[in-house]
Amino acid sequence: MADRTLGLDVRARSGPGILHELTGVIARHRGDIASVEIVERTPESSRVYFEIESVLDADALVAEMRGTASVATIAVVETFQRVYGKRIIIMGGGAQVGQVAIGAISEADRHNIRGEHISVDTIPLVGEQPLAEAVRAVTRLPRAKALVLAGSLMGGEIEAAVRAVRAEGLLVVSLNMAGSVPDAADLVVSDPVQAGVMTVMAVADTARFTVDRLKRRVF
Amino acid sequence: MADRTLGLDVRARSGPGILHELTGVIARHRGDIASVEIVERTPESSRVYFEIESVLDADALVAEMRGTASVATIAVVETFQRVYGKRIIIMGGGAQVGQVAIGAISEADRHNIRGEHISVDTIPLVGEQPLAEAVRAVTRLPRAKALVLAGSLMGGEIEAAVRAVRAEGLLVVSLNMAGSVPDAADLVVSDPVQAGVMTVMAVADTARFTVDRLKRRVF
């Protein structure tokens, strides 16, 4: 079990220090936490989900955690990486985001049938400041691989945010629109459905499509 | 700053024990961790994002964390709840998921313009077992408020999963389709665009639409 990621769904008491206690158990078993989420939180109890790698003895870890006073229940579960996989994020105006989503979802379906795991997440949002914040936050989203900016006019702070997340390695696709965002993107696509399809192709291991190899950047 | 959620973006060394160390600093400052994500992980370094409530002295917490040997950089950032808000999850066949997404995204746009924060996440997926697993995993997704099942035929294990997540408080909407899933859902809607719109209305604080008050369950 050492080379397999261990998914754990833990119900425990709520309050300061609980996560510190649970991660202490994991550290003692030399587990490397790949992912952690606090799924539920009420004043009395909370539910925490862990994905743990390189555990020496998973059964011993689970047994010790079960014996911890603050832990109510613990279950071994499938990992998110296996269930939801890579994420494409689409943000901007409702009309355009919806059309990009149509393309991305149809294309993700074709790849997921062949064994990929790609999900398509969207957020309709208006305004330079909220959009710039949402763009910057994408690099903090787990499993996010590419961002599509879908609108009619985006520039200023949003352009700066696009350059910042590209510098961190995120692929950014922009619709052909007014403003300076298309100049800052990796790829500019005029048709929103095509933009969604191309973005999924760019992140799918089951597709032969590499943005770096394209001879042009605007479609 | 005590009544405000503190968002922290921390770059630290990688490896077992690091999260235990970081959460130790937070526990010492009586911080209650509302959310945590491991955003990036290479063999050398990792990036962890925290949302922390009820911190006595945020500046002191940040200063102590900055002084920790395994921490490289630390930044105070906007929280996900503020940026991406509530999540609607749509899963099933690519054709239907795309149409539900169109409705959900357009409707979320209208509410987000009025101050809501709703994002629409989708996963095109095929097969009873993968879908049942994905349904069960929704209650482990942070900020997930409702699930739409969009397909032509769903039953068996998927129905059992729907009943399980509804028991945990998740709202489940199903397209009108073959199989037993519609019988297990809170709401059954025939038109996929309408299904997306109704689901967003059901979770939006800016809408007057309560599933419990509906006189019928099938539309």
Tab-separated table of C-alpha atoms in Angstrom:
chain	number	residue	atom	x	y	z
A	1	MET	CA	0.000	0.000	0.000
A	2	ALA	CA	3.070	2.280	0.267
A	3	ASP	CA	2.986	3.366	-3.393
A	4	ARG	CA	-0.725	4.117	-3.409
A	5	THR	CA	-2.328	7.372	-2.268
A	6	LEU	CA	-4.441	6.838	0.837
A	7	GLY	CA	-7.780	8.729	0.984
A	8	LEU	CA	-9.117	9.270	4.506
A	9	ASP	CA	-12.465	10.754	5.535
A	10	VAL	CA	-12.248	11.672	9.232
A	11	ARG	CA	-15.004	12.958	11.513
A	12	ALA	CA	-13.631	14.683	14.580
A	13	ARG	CA	-14.375	17.299	17.216
A	14	SER	CA	-14.325	20.918	16.075
A	15	GLY	CA	-12.095	23.687	17.309
A	16	PRO	CA	-8.529	24.985	17.384
A	17	GLY	CA	-5.817	22.352	17.455
A	18	ILE	CA	-7.720	19.427	15.941
A	19	LEU	CA	-6.006	19.589	12.540
A	20	HIS	CA	-2.679	19.894	14.342
A	21	GLU	CA	-3.495	16.706	16.248
A	22	LEU	CA	-4.577	14.749	13.141
A	23	THR	CA	-1.535	15.843	11.121
A	24	GLY	CA	0.626	14.807	14.055
A	25	VAL	CA	-0.608	11.222	13.691
A	26	ILE	CA	0.134	11.335	9.949
A	27	ALA	CA	3.616	12.776	10.522
A	28	ARG	CA	4.447	10.027	13.024
A	29	HIS	CA	3.702	7.460	10.306
A	30	ARG	CA	5.923	9.390	7.847
A	31	GLY	CA	2.866	10.146	5.673
A	32	ASP	CA	3.258	12.970	3.156
A	33	ILE	CA	-0.037	14.880	2.886
A	34	ALA	CA	-0.793	15.495	-0.805
A	35	SER	CA	-4.199	17.033	-0.220
A	36	VAL	CA	-6.365	18.070	2.697
A	37	GLU	CA	-9.829	19.610	2.872
A	38	ILE	CA	-12.105	20.581	5.719
A	39	VAL	CA	-15.355	19.348	4.283
A	40	GLU	CA	-17.808	20.177	6.995
A	41	ARG	CA	-17.663	22.288	10.090
A	42	THR	CA	-20.252	22.793	12.795
A	43	PRO	CA	-19.558	24.100	16.308
A	44	GLU	CA	-19.497	20.489	17.582
A	45	SER	CA	-17.891	18.422	14.869
A	46	SER	CA	-15.930	18.646	11.653
A	47	ARG	CA	-15.094	16.395	8.765
A	48	VAL	CA	-11.613	16.414	7.259
A	49	TYR	CA	-10.507	14.687	4.085
A	50	PHE	CA	-6.838	13.711	3.563
A	51	GLU	CA	-4.890	12.281	0.632
A	52	ILE	CA	-1.668	10.829	2.021
A	53	GLU	CA	1.356	9.464	0.157
A	54	SER	CA	4.302	7.292	1.182
A	55	VAL	CA	2.652	5.934	4.311
A	56	LEU	CA	4.772	3.139	5.781
A	57	ASP	CA	1.836	1.246	7.264
A	58	ALA	CA	-1.614	2.567	6.329
A	59	ASP	CA	-3.462	0.218	8.673
A	60	ALA	CA	-1.373	1.351	11.632
A	61	LEU	CA	-1.967	5.014	10.748
A	62	VAL	CA	-5.730	4.470	10.494
A	63	ALA	CA	-5.733	2.534	13.782
A	64	GLU	CA	-3.830	5.261	15.636
A	65	MET	CA	-6.097	7.981	14.246
A	66	ARG	CA	-9.179	5.978	15.209
A	67	GLY	CA	-7.816	5.764	18.750
A	68	THR	CA	-7.372	9.543	19.038
A	69	ALA	CA	-9.830	11.026	21.566
A	70	SER	CA	-11.050	13.790	19.223
A	71	VAL	CA	-11.807	11.374	16.341
A	72	ALA	CA	-15.361	9.996	16.035
A	73	THR	CA	-15.185	7.986	12.797
A	74	ILE	CA	-12.680	7.358	10.023
A	75	ALA	CA	-13.164	5.823	6.565
A	76	VAL	CA	-10.732	4.943	3.766
A	77	VAL	CA	-12.114	6.461	0.505
A	78	GLU	CA	-11.237	7.012	-3.173
A	79	THR	CA	-9.073	10.086	-3.850
A	80	PHE	CA	-10.275	13.252	-5.637
A	81	GLN	CA	-7.467	12.986	-8.165
A	82	ARG	CA	-8.966	9.665	-9.235
A	83	VAL	CA	-12.574	10.898	-9.147
A	84	TYR	CA	-12.469	14.489	-10.466
A	85	GLY	CA	-8.955	14.778	-11.931
A	86	LYS	CA	-7.603	17.893	-13.666
A	87	ARG	CA	-9.640	21.077	-13.540
A	88	ILE	CA	-10.276	23.637	-16.299
A	89	ILE	CA	-11.554	26.958	-14.926
A	90	ILE	CA	-13.724	29.239	-17.073
A	91	MET	CA	-14.587	32.740	-15.865
A	92	GLY	CA	-16.208	35.904	-17.162
A	93	GLY	CA	-19.629	36.844	-18.523
A	94	GLY	CA	-22.511	34.383	-18.276
A	95	ALA	CA	-23.241	34.287	-22.024
A	96	GLN	CA	-19.646	33.553	-23.051
A	97	VAL	CA	-18.794	31.300	-20.090
A	98	GLY	CA	-21.794	29.119	-20.962
A	99	GLN	CA	-20.672	28.668	-24.565
A	100	VAL	CA	-17.063	27.891	-23.618
A	101	ALA	CA	-18.401	25.383	-21.084
A	102	ILE	CA	-20.401	23.606	-23.818
A	103	GLY	CA	-17.220	23.050	-25.824
A	104	ALA	CA	-15.066	22.113	-22.837
A	105	ILE	CA	-17.615	19.700	-21.345
A	106	SER	CA	-18.225	17.897	-24.660
A	107	GLU	CA	-14.507	17.546	-25.252
A	108	ALA	CA	-13.771	16.469	-21.658
A	109	ASP	CA	-16.460	13.798	-22.068
A	110	ARG	CA	-14.628	12.352	-25.082
A	111	HIS	CA	-11.343	12.182	-23.166
A	112	ASN	CA	-12.837	10.928	-19.897
A	113	ILE	CA	-14.390	8.026	-21.807
A	114	ARG	CA	-10.843	7.104	-22.848
A	115	GLY	CA	-9.533	7.151	-19.287
A	116	GLU	CA	-8.754	10.819	-18.633
A	117	HIS	CA	-10.194	12.608	-15.591
A	118	ILE	CA	-10.999	16.206	-16.496
A	119	SER	CA	-13.640	18.396	-14.862
A	120	VAL	CA	-14.787	21.829	-16.020
A	121	ASP	CA	-15.432	24.524	-13.418
A	122	THR	CA	-16.949	27.906	-14.151
A	123	ILE	CA	-17.628	31.166	-12.409
A	124	PRO	CA	-19.710	33.936	-13.961
A	125	LEU	CA	-18.330	37.185	-12.597
A	126	VAL	CA	-18.483	40.878	-13.430
A	127	GLY	CA	-16.041	43.728	-12.766
A	128	GLU	CA	-12.309	44.277	-13.115
A	129	GLN	CA	-11.405	43.869	-9.447
A	130	PRO	CA	-13.448	40.688	-8.719
A	131	LEU	CA	-12.182	39.094	-11.941
A	132	ALA	CA	-8.558	39.976	-11.223
A	133	GLU	CA	-8.895	38.464	-7.728
A	134	ALA	CA	-10.522	35.325	-9.101
A	135	VAL	CA	-7.753	34.942	-11.712
A	136	ARG	CA	-5.042	35.262	-9.063
A	137	ALA	CA	-6.834	32.731	-6.866
A	138	VAL	CA	-6.803	30.035	-9.587
A	139	THR	CA	-3.218	29.055	-8.793
A	140	ARG	CA	-4.425	28.287	-5.251
A	141	LEU	CA	-7.146	25.915	-6.507
A	142	PRO	CA	-6.099	22.272	-6.239
A	143	ARG	CA	-5.697	20.425	-9.561
A	144	ALA	CA	-6.355	23.550	-11.716
A	145	LYS	CA	-4.480	23.171	-15.030
A	146	ALA	CA	-5.872	25.864	-17.342
A	147	LEU	CA	-7.943	29.039	-17.220
A	148	VAL	CA	-10.241	30.395	-19.945
A	149	LEU	CA	-11.207	34.066	-19.832
A	150	ALA	CA	-14.572	34.459	-21.524
A	151	GLY	CA	-15.914	37.985	-21.918
A	152	SER	CA	-16.183	40.975	-24.243
A	153	LEU	CA	-13.823	43.394	-22.518
A	154	MET	CA	-11.055	42.600	-20.052
A	155	GLY	CA	-7.867	44.522	-19.304
A	156	GLY	CA	-6.047	46.500	-16.602
A	157	GLU	CA	-5.818	44.584	-13.344
A	158	ILE	CA	-7.069	41.421	-15.063
A	159	GLU	CA	-4.206	41.573	-17.556
A	160	ALA	CA	-1.717	41.911	-14.688
A	161	ALA	CA	-3.314	38.928	-12.949
A	162	VAL	CA	-3.120	36.858	-16.156
A	163	ARG	CA	0.606	37.587	-16.490
A	164	ALA	CA	1.131	36.652	-12.838
A	165	VAL	CA	-0.610	33.256	-13.056
A	166	ARG	CA	1.072	32.431	-16.384
A	167	ALA	CA	4.405	33.064	-14.676
A	168	GLU	CA	3.388	30.382	-12.176
A	169	GLY	CA	2.860	27.883	-14.998
A	170	LEU	CA	-0.909	28.076	-15.551
A	171	LEU	CA	-2.135	27.870	-19.171
A	172	VAL	CA	-4.362	30.872	-19.975
A	173	VAL	CA	-6.714	30.945	-22.973
A	174	SER	CA	-8.642	34.114	-23.855
A	175	LEU	CA	-11.582	34.699	-26.143
A	176	ASN	CA	-10.881	37.253	-28.859
A	177	MET	CA	-12.181	40.346	-27.079
A	178	ALA	CA	-11.590	44.040	-26.443
A	179	GLY	CA	-9.008	45.064	-23.845
A	180	SER	CA	-5.472	43.905	-23.181
A	181	VAL	CA	-6.147	40.391	-21.824
A	182	PRO	CA	-5.832	38.647	-25.240
A	183	ASP	CA	-2.287	40.110	-25.566
A	184	ALA	CA	-1.343	38.545	-22.251
A	185	ALA	CA	-2.804	35.054	-22.891
A	186	ASP	CA	-1.089	31.897	-24.175
A	187	LEU	CA	-3.790	31.395	-26.788
A	188	VAL	CA	-6.586	33.559	-28.233
A	189	VAL	CA	-9.643	31.860	-29.739
A	190	SER	CA	-12.584	33.657	-31.387
A	191	ASP	CA	-15.225	30.944	-31.171
A	192	PRO	CA	-16.140	30.147	-27.542
A	193	VAL	CA	-16.997	26.479	-28.179
A	194	GLN	CA	-13.656	26.033	-29.953
A	195	ALA	CA	-11.907	27.805	-27.046
A	196	GLY	CA	-13.375	25.269	-24.616
A	197	VAL	CA	-12.431	22.315	-26.813
A	198	MET	CA	-8.859	23.521	-27.401
A	199	THR	CA	-8.273	24.140	-23.703
A	200	VAL	CA	-9.332	20.615	-22.802
A	201	MET	CA	-7.164	19.203	-25.593
A	202	ALA	CA	-4.199	21.163	-24.255
A	203	VAL	CA	-4.437	19.531	-20.809
A	204	ALA	CA	-5.597	16.040	-21.841
A	205	ASP	CA	-2.969	13.306	-21.910
A	206	THR	CA	-5.256	11.511	-24.367
A	207	ALA	CA	-4.936	14.332	-26.963
A	208	ARG	CA	-2.116	15.363	-29.298
A	209	PHE	CA	-2.230	19.109	-28.947
A	210	THR	CA	0.578	21.198	-27.498
A	211	VAL	CA	0.187	24.969	-27.245
A	212	ASP	CA	3.974	25.487	-27.418
A	213	ARG	CA	4.097	23.797	-30.828
A	214	LEU	CA	1.397	25.924	-32.457
A	215	LYS	CA	2.598	28.139	-35.299
A	216	ARG	CA	0.036	30.796	-34.480
A	217	ARG	CA	-1.485	31.954	-31.242
A	218	VAL	CA	-4.759	33.512	-32.486
A	219	PHE	CA	-7.608	31.429	-33.961
B	1	MET	CA	-9.306	41.504	12.713
B	2	ALA	CA	-10.655	38.832	15.107
B	3	ASP	CA	-14.074	38.605	13.430
B	4	ARG	CA	-12.698	38.389	9.898
B	5	THR	CA	-11.501	35.217	8.181
B	6	LEU	CA	-7.766	35.349	7.555
B	7	GLY	CA	-6.551	33.976	4.194
B	8	LEU	CA	-2.892	32.867	4.199
B	9	ASP	CA	-0.811	31.694	1.239
B	10	VAL	CA	2.293	29.954	2.626
B	11	ARG	CA	5.291	28.607	0.716
B	12	ALA	CA	7.233	26.079	2.728
B	13	ARG	CA	9.547	23.102	2.481
B	14	SER	CA	7.987	19.835	1.302
B	15	GLY	CA	7.795	16.576	3.177
B	16	PRO	CA	6.199	14.805	6.129
B	17	GLY	CA	5.518	16.934	9.178
B	18	ILE	CA	5.346	20.361	7.529
B	19	LEU	CA	1.561	20.706	7.770
B	20	HIS	CA	1.779	19.543	11.370
B	21	GLU	CA	4.290	22.319	12.044
B	22	LEU	CA	2.211	25.037	10.321
B	23	THR	CA	-1.023	23.989	12.069
B	24	GLY	CA	0.897	24.044	15.351
B	25	VAL	CA	1.604	27.757	14.883
B	26	ILE	CA	-2.098	28.355	14.114
B	27	ALA	CA	-3.231	26.332	17.152
B	28	ARG	CA	-0.912	28.323	19.441
B	29	HIS	CA	-2.690	31.496	18.315
B	30	ARG	CA	-6.100	29.862	18.961
B	31	GLY	CA	-6.891	30.039	15.242
B	32	ASP	CA	-9.727	27.820	14.032
B	33	ILE	CA	-8.895	26.520	10.545
B	34	ALA	CA	-11.997	26.820	8.342
B	35	SER	CA	-10.281	25.697	5.159
B	36	VAL	CA	-6.920	24.375	4.072
B	37	GLU	CA	-5.562	23.344	0.674
B	38	ILE	CA	-2.198	22.103	-0.515
B	39	VAL	CA	-1.990	24.081	-3.710
B	40	GLU	CA	1.356	23.037	-5.076
B	41	ARG	CA	3.774	20.293	-4.223
B	42	THR	CA	7.201	19.612	-5.656
B	43	PRO	CA	9.892	17.478	-4.017
B	44	GLU	CA	11.531	20.677	-2.692
B	45	SER	CA	8.708	23.040	-1.822
B	46	SER	CA	4.991	23.234	-1.308
B	47	ARG	CA	2.375	25.921	-1.139
B	48	VAL	CA	-0.421	25.720	1.412
B	49	TYR	CA	-3.488	27.932	1.613
B	50	PHE	CA	-5.334	28.456	4.923
B	51	GLU	CA	-8.553	30.206	5.891
B	52	ILE	CA	-8.427	30.836	9.620
B	53	GLU	CA	-11.149	32.143	11.936
B	54	SER	CA	-11.123	33.596	15.462
B	55	VAL	CA	-7.422	34.438	15.444
B	56	LEU	CA	-6.571	36.498	18.529
B	57	ASP	CA	-3.769	38.434	16.847
B	58	ALA	CA	-3.371	37.864	13.106
B	59	ASP	CA	-0.178	39.899	12.843
B	60	ALA	CA	1.468	37.849	15.579
B	61	LEU	CA	0.396	34.576	13.906
B	62	VAL	CA	1.798	35.710	10.553
B	63	ALA	CA	5.026	36.854	12.202
B	64	GLU	CA	5.527	33.546	14.019
B	65	MET	CA	4.805	31.558	10.864
B	66	ARG	CA	7.220	33.721	8.877
B	67	GLY	CA	9.899	32.961	11.477
B	68	THR	CA	9.435	29.187	11.151
B	69	ALA	CA	12.491	27.558	9.557
B	70	SER	CA	10.488	25.560	6.980
B	71	VAL	CA	8.553	28.624	5.741
B	72	ALA	CA	9.932	30.542	2.741
B	73	THR	CA	7.231	33.163	2.119
B	74	ILE	CA	3.809	34.029	3.472
B	75	ALA	CA	1.102	36.324	2.077
B	76	VAL	CA	-2.284	37.442	3.394
B	77	VAL	CA	-4.867	36.898	0.609
B	78	GLU	CA	-8.615	37.052	-0.119
B	79	THR	CA	-10.540	33.931	0.905
B	80	PHE	CA	-12.112	31.432	-1.545
B	81	GLN	CA	-15.515	31.854	0.091
B	82	ARG	CA	-15.366	35.513	-0.936
B	83	VAL	CA	-13.977	34.809	-4.424
B	84	TYR	CA	-15.723	31.618	-5.613
B	85	GLY	CA	-18.527	31.152	-3.063
B	86	LYS	CA	-21.090	28.335	-3.199
B	87	ARG	CA	-20.600	25.532	-5.685
B	88	ILE	CA	-23.179	23.765	-7.854
B	89	ILE	CA	-21.886	20.438	-9.199
B	90	ILE	CA	-23.249	19.013	-12.475
B	91	MET	CA	-22.295	15.489	-13.559
B	92	GLY	CA	-23.245	12.949	-16.195
B	93	GLY	CA	-23.211	12.832	-19.994
B	94	GLY	CA	-21.441	15.573	-21.964
B	95	ALA	CA	-24.504	16.582	-24.007
B	96	GLN	CA	-26.804	17.010	-21.010
B	97	VAL	CA	-24.169	18.414	-18.634
B	98	GLY	CA	-23.397	21.144	-21.191
B	99	GLN	CA	-27.046	22.204	-21.433
B	100	VAL	CA	-27.571	22.227	-17.661
B	101	ALA	CA	-24.370	24.280	-17.350
B	102	ILE	CA	-25.746	26.880	-19.791
B	103	GLY	CA	-28.790	27.409	-17.581
B	104	ALA	CA	-26.856	27.338	-14.312
B	105	ILE	CA	-24.118	29.710	-15.500
B	106	SER	CA	-26.591	32.261	-16.904
B	107	GLU	CA	-28.612	32.200	-13.709
B	108	ALA	CA	-25.516	32.355	-11.462
B	109	ASP	CA	-24.394	35.402	-13.456
B	110	ARG	CA	-27.649	37.203	-12.619
B	111	HIS	CA	-27.266	36.467	-8.907
B	112	ASN	CA	-23.546	37.184	-8.736
B	113	ILE	CA	-24.199	40.626	-10.221
B	114	ARG	CA	-26.471	41.237	-7.223
B	115	GLY	CA	-23.816	40.216	-4.707
B	116	GLU	CA	-24.069	36.416	-4.568
B	117	HIS	CA	-20.990	34.236	-5.091
B	118	ILE	CA	-21.983	31.068	-6.966
B	119	SER	CA	-19.737	28.978	-9.204
B	120	VAL	CA	-20.809	26.072	-11.416
B	121	ASP	CA	-18.572	22.999	-11.588
B	122	THR	CA	-19.089	20.115	-13.978
B	123	ILE	CA	-17.711	16.679	-14.644
B	124	PRO	CA	-18.653	14.654	-17.711
B	125	LEU	CA	-18.472	11.031	-16.678
B	126	VAL	CA	-19.679	7.662	-17.929
B	127	GLY	CA	-20.488	4.412	-16.107
B	128	GLU	CA	-22.439	3.442	-13.002
B	129	GLN	CA	-19.448	2.894	-10.718
B	130	PRO	CA	-17.498	6.085	-11.574
B	131	LEU	CA	-20.687	8.163	-11.311
B	132	ALA	CA	-21.670	6.631	-7.978
B	133	GLU	CA	-18.174	7.366	-6.620
B	134	ALA	CA	-18.282	10.932	-7.920
B	135	VAL	CA	-21.718	11.485	-6.330
B	136	ARG	CA	-20.504	10.202	-2.963
B	137	ALA	CA	-17.411	12.412	-3.182
B	138	VAL	CA	-19.491	15.604	-3.588
B	139	THR	CA	-20.109	15.868	0.148
B	140	ARG	CA	-16.323	16.010	0.575
B	141	LEU	CA	-15.993	18.957	-1.843
B	142	PRO	CA	-15.651	22.255	0.006
B	143	ARG	CA	-18.546	24.723	-0.491
B	144	ALA	CA	-20.654	22.265	-2.581
B	145	LYS	CA	-24.355	23.107	-2.056
B	146	ALA	CA	-26.247	21.202	-4.774
B	147	LEU	CA	-25.742	18.410	-7.285
B	148	VAL	CA	-27.433	18.034	-10.682
B	149	LEU	CA	-27.465	14.602	-12.309
B	150	ALA	CA	-27.654	15.067	-16.059
B	151	GLY	CA	-27.964	11.943	-18.191
B	152	SER	CA	-30.368	9.624	-19.962
B	153	LEU	CA	-30.149	6.568	-17.709
B	154	MET	CA	-28.962	6.392	-14.115
B	155	GLY	CA	-29.860	3.919	-11.386
B	156	GLY	CA	-28.475	1.160	-9.162
B	157	GLU	CA	-25.366	2.258	-7.296
B	158	ILE	CA	-25.932	5.864	-8.390
B	159	GLU	CA	-29.393	5.862	-6.787
B	160	ALA	CA	-27.885	4.553	-3.536
B	161	ALA	CA	-25.229	7.284	-3.671
B	162	VAL	CA	-27.898	9.964	-4.246
B	163	ARG	CA	-29.840	8.794	-1.186
B	164	ALA	CA	-26.633	8.822	0.872
B	165	VAL	CA	-25.619	12.390	-0.048
B	166	ARG	CA	-29.189	13.690	0.391
B	167	ALA	CA	-29.118	12.224	3.905
B	168	GLU	CA	-26.065	14.403	4.522
B	169	GLY	CA	-28.021	17.517	3.531
B	170	LEU	CA	-27.000	17.983	-0.117
B	171	LEU	CA	-29.721	19.151	-2.541
B	172	VAL	CA	-29.952	16.740	-5.502
B	173	VAL	CA	-31.692	17.659	-8.773
B	174	SER	CA	-32.137	15.071	-11.533
B	175	LEU	CA	-33.084	15.443	-15.170
B	176	ASN	CA	-36.170	13.468	-16.117
B	177	MET	CA	-34.473	10.275	-17.298
B	178	ALA	CA	-34.679	6.478	-17.330
B	179	GLY	CA	-33.552	4.568	-14.252
B	180	SER	CA	-34.258	5.034	-10.557
B	181	VAL	CA	-32.250	8.222	-9.893
B	182	PRO	CA	-35.208	10.603	-10.506
B	183	ASP	CA	-37.177	8.772	-7.776
B	184	ALA	CA	-34.332	9.412	-5.329
B	185	ALA	CA	-33.822	13.131	-6.114
B	186	ASP	CA	-35.231	16.218	-4.371
B	187	LEU	CA	-36.395	17.646	-7.671
B	188	VAL	CA	-36.849	16.282	-11.217
B	189	VAL	CA	-36.700	18.686	-14.156
B	190	SER	CA	-37.227	17.733	-17.818
B	191	ASP	CA	-35.558	20.682	-19.524
B	192	PRO	CA	-31.809	20.784	-18.801
B	193	VAL	CA	-31.501	24.594	-19.006
B	194	GLN	CA	-34.406	24.928	-16.577
B	195	ALA	CA	-32.762	22.342	-14.294
B	196	GLY	CA	-29.613	24.464	-14.129
B	197	VAL	CA	-31.548	27.659	-13.478
B	198	MET	CA	-33.724	26.115	-10.746
B	199	THR	CA	-30.723	24.616	-8.964
B	200	VAL	CA	-28.963	27.978	-8.800
B	201	MET	CA	-32.183	29.645	-7.606
B	202	ALA	CA	-32.477	27.037	-4.864
B	203	VAL	CA	-29.047	27.878	-3.410
B	204	ALA	CA	-29.001	31.652	-4.069
B	205	ASP	CA	-29.758	33.927	-1.147
B	206	THR	CA	-30.758	36.532	-3.732
B	207	ALA	CA	-33.616	34.319	-5.044
B	208	ARG	CA	-37.037	33.464	-3.619
B	209	PHE	CA	-37.209	29.759	-4.399
B	210	THR	CA	-37.358	27.023	-1.794
B	211	VAL	CA	-37.527	23.395	-2.874
B	212	ASP	CA	-39.312	22.409	0.355
B	213	ARG	CA	-42.183	24.774	-0.440
B	214	LEU	CA	-42.842	23.446	-3.947
B	215	LYS	CA	-46.212	21.763	-4.414
B	216	ARG	CA	-44.786	19.369	-7.007
B	217	ARG	CA	-41.420	17.764	-7.406
B	218	VAL	CA	-41.417	17.009	-11.157
B	219	PHE	CA	-41.269	19.755	-13.832
